[in-house]
Amino acid sequence: CMCCSVRGDLLAAFAAIAKKVDDTAAPIDAVIVETTGIADPVPIVRTMKGTPAIRDRFALTGVVTLVDAKNILKRLREMDEEEDAE
């Protein structure tokens, strides 16, 4: 799991993957960044697209977001109420 607030870990992880590919000359098909508990994937996407060392070696081809089907409607209502209160 890669928390978006720990940008250094994300950069280090991609650097380690790139080094492993370089050292072994073994290509990789995909890197999956799993972010359990992160509501907003945008900081990770920004880091990946805005960091030349990542952007130049890896392609971001998609973002998959899952929601808790049991609680999503309640949570969305709560968010609307929070926005109305502001």
Short mmCIF file of C-alpha atoms in Angstrom, two decimals:
data_model
loop_
_atom_site.label_atom_id
_atom_site.label_comp_id
_atom_site.label_asym_id
_atom_site.label_seq_id
_atom_site.Cartn_x
_atom_site.Cartn_y
_atom_site.Cartn_z
CA CYS A 1 0.00 0.00 0.00
CA MET A 2 1.40 3.40 -0.97
CA CYS A 3 -0.10 6.32 0.91
CA CYS A 4 -0.18 9.47 -1.19
CA SER A 5 1.02 11.53 1.78
CA VAL A 6 4.28 9.60 1.72
CA ARG A 7 5.54 10.86 -1.65
CA GLY A 8 9.12 9.87 -0.89
CA ASP A 9 8.10 6.24 -0.54
CA LEU A 10 6.38 6.35 -3.92
CA LEU A 11 9.47 7.85 -5.56
CA ALA A 12 11.74 5.31 -3.85
CA ALA A 13 9.51 2.41 -4.91
CA PHE A 14 9.56 3.44 -8.57
CA ALA A 15 13.34 4.02 -8.41
CA ALA A 16 13.81 0.52 -6.98
CA ILE A 17 11.66 -1.00 -9.73
CA ALA A 18 13.58 0.88 -12.42
CA LYS A 19 16.90 -0.25 -10.92
CA LYS A 20 15.75 -3.87 -10.80
CA VAL A 21 14.72 -3.71 -14.47
CA ASP A 22 18.06 -2.13 -15.39
CA ASP A 23 20.09 -4.63 -13.35
CA THR A 24 18.32 -7.72 -14.64
CA ALA A 25 17.34 -6.54 -18.13
CA ALA A 26 13.99 -8.20 -17.43
CA PRO A 27 11.09 -6.12 -18.69
CA ILE A 28 7.99 -5.68 -16.59
CA ASP A 29 4.43 -5.63 -17.85
CA ALA A 30 2.78 -3.58 -15.12
CA VAL A 31 3.15 -1.86 -11.79
CA ILE A 32 0.07 -1.69 -9.58
CA VAL A 33 -0.07 0.96 -6.87
CA GLU A 34 -2.66 -0.05 -4.29
CA THR A 35 -3.92 2.72 -2.04
CA THR A 36 -6.26 1.24 0.55
CA GLY A 37 -7.95 3.96 2.54
CA ILE A 38 -7.05 6.80 0.19
CA ALA A 39 -10.14 8.60 -1.03
CA ASP A 40 -8.38 10.67 -3.66
CA PRO A 41 -5.90 9.13 -6.11
CA VAL A 42 -5.03 12.53 -7.63
CA PRO A 43 -1.86 13.15 -5.55
CA ILE A 44 -0.41 9.84 -6.73
CA VAL A 45 -1.35 10.57 -10.34
CA ARG A 46 0.25 14.03 -10.08
CA THR A 47 3.42 12.52 -8.64
CA MET A 48 3.61 9.95 -11.42
CA LYS A 49 2.94 12.45 -14.20
CA GLY A 50 4.98 15.26 -12.68
CA THR A 51 8.16 13.37 -11.81
CA PRO A 52 10.42 12.93 -14.84
CA ALA A 53 12.14 9.85 -13.41
CA ILE A 54 8.76 8.11 -13.24
CA ARG A 55 7.04 9.70 -16.23
CA ASP A 56 9.89 8.87 -18.60
CA ARG A 57 10.06 5.17 -17.63
CA PHE A 58 6.50 4.22 -16.76
CA ALA A 59 3.14 4.85 -18.44
CA LEU A 60 0.03 5.55 -16.41
CA THR A 61 -2.66 3.74 -18.36
CA GLY A 62 -5.51 3.83 -15.90
CA VAL A 63 -6.90 4.40 -12.44
CA VAL A 64 -9.37 2.00 -10.86
CA THR A 65 -11.40 3.23 -7.93
CA LEU A 66 -13.57 1.02 -5.75
CA VAL A 67 -16.18 2.08 -3.24
CA ASP A 68 -17.83 0.39 -0.30
CA ALA A 69 -21.20 -0.47 -1.84
CA LYS A 70 -22.82 -0.93 1.56
CA ASN A 71 -21.91 2.57 2.81
CA ILE A 72 -21.38 4.76 -0.25
CA LEU A 73 -24.83 6.40 -0.34
CA LYS A 74 -24.65 7.29 3.35
CA ARG A 75 -21.13 8.69 2.93
CA LEU A 76 -22.14 10.76 -0.10
CA ARG A 77 -25.05 12.24 1.85
CA GLU A 78 -22.68 13.08 4.71
CA MET A 79 -20.31 14.78 2.28
CA ASP A 80 -23.17 16.85 0.84
CA GLU A 81 -24.16 17.89 4.36
CA GLU A 82 -20.55 18.84 5.17
CA GLU A 83 -20.33 20.96 2.01
CA ASP A 84 -23.67 22.65 2.79
CA ALA A 85 -22.42 23.48 6.30
CA GLU A 86 -19.40 25.30 4.89
#
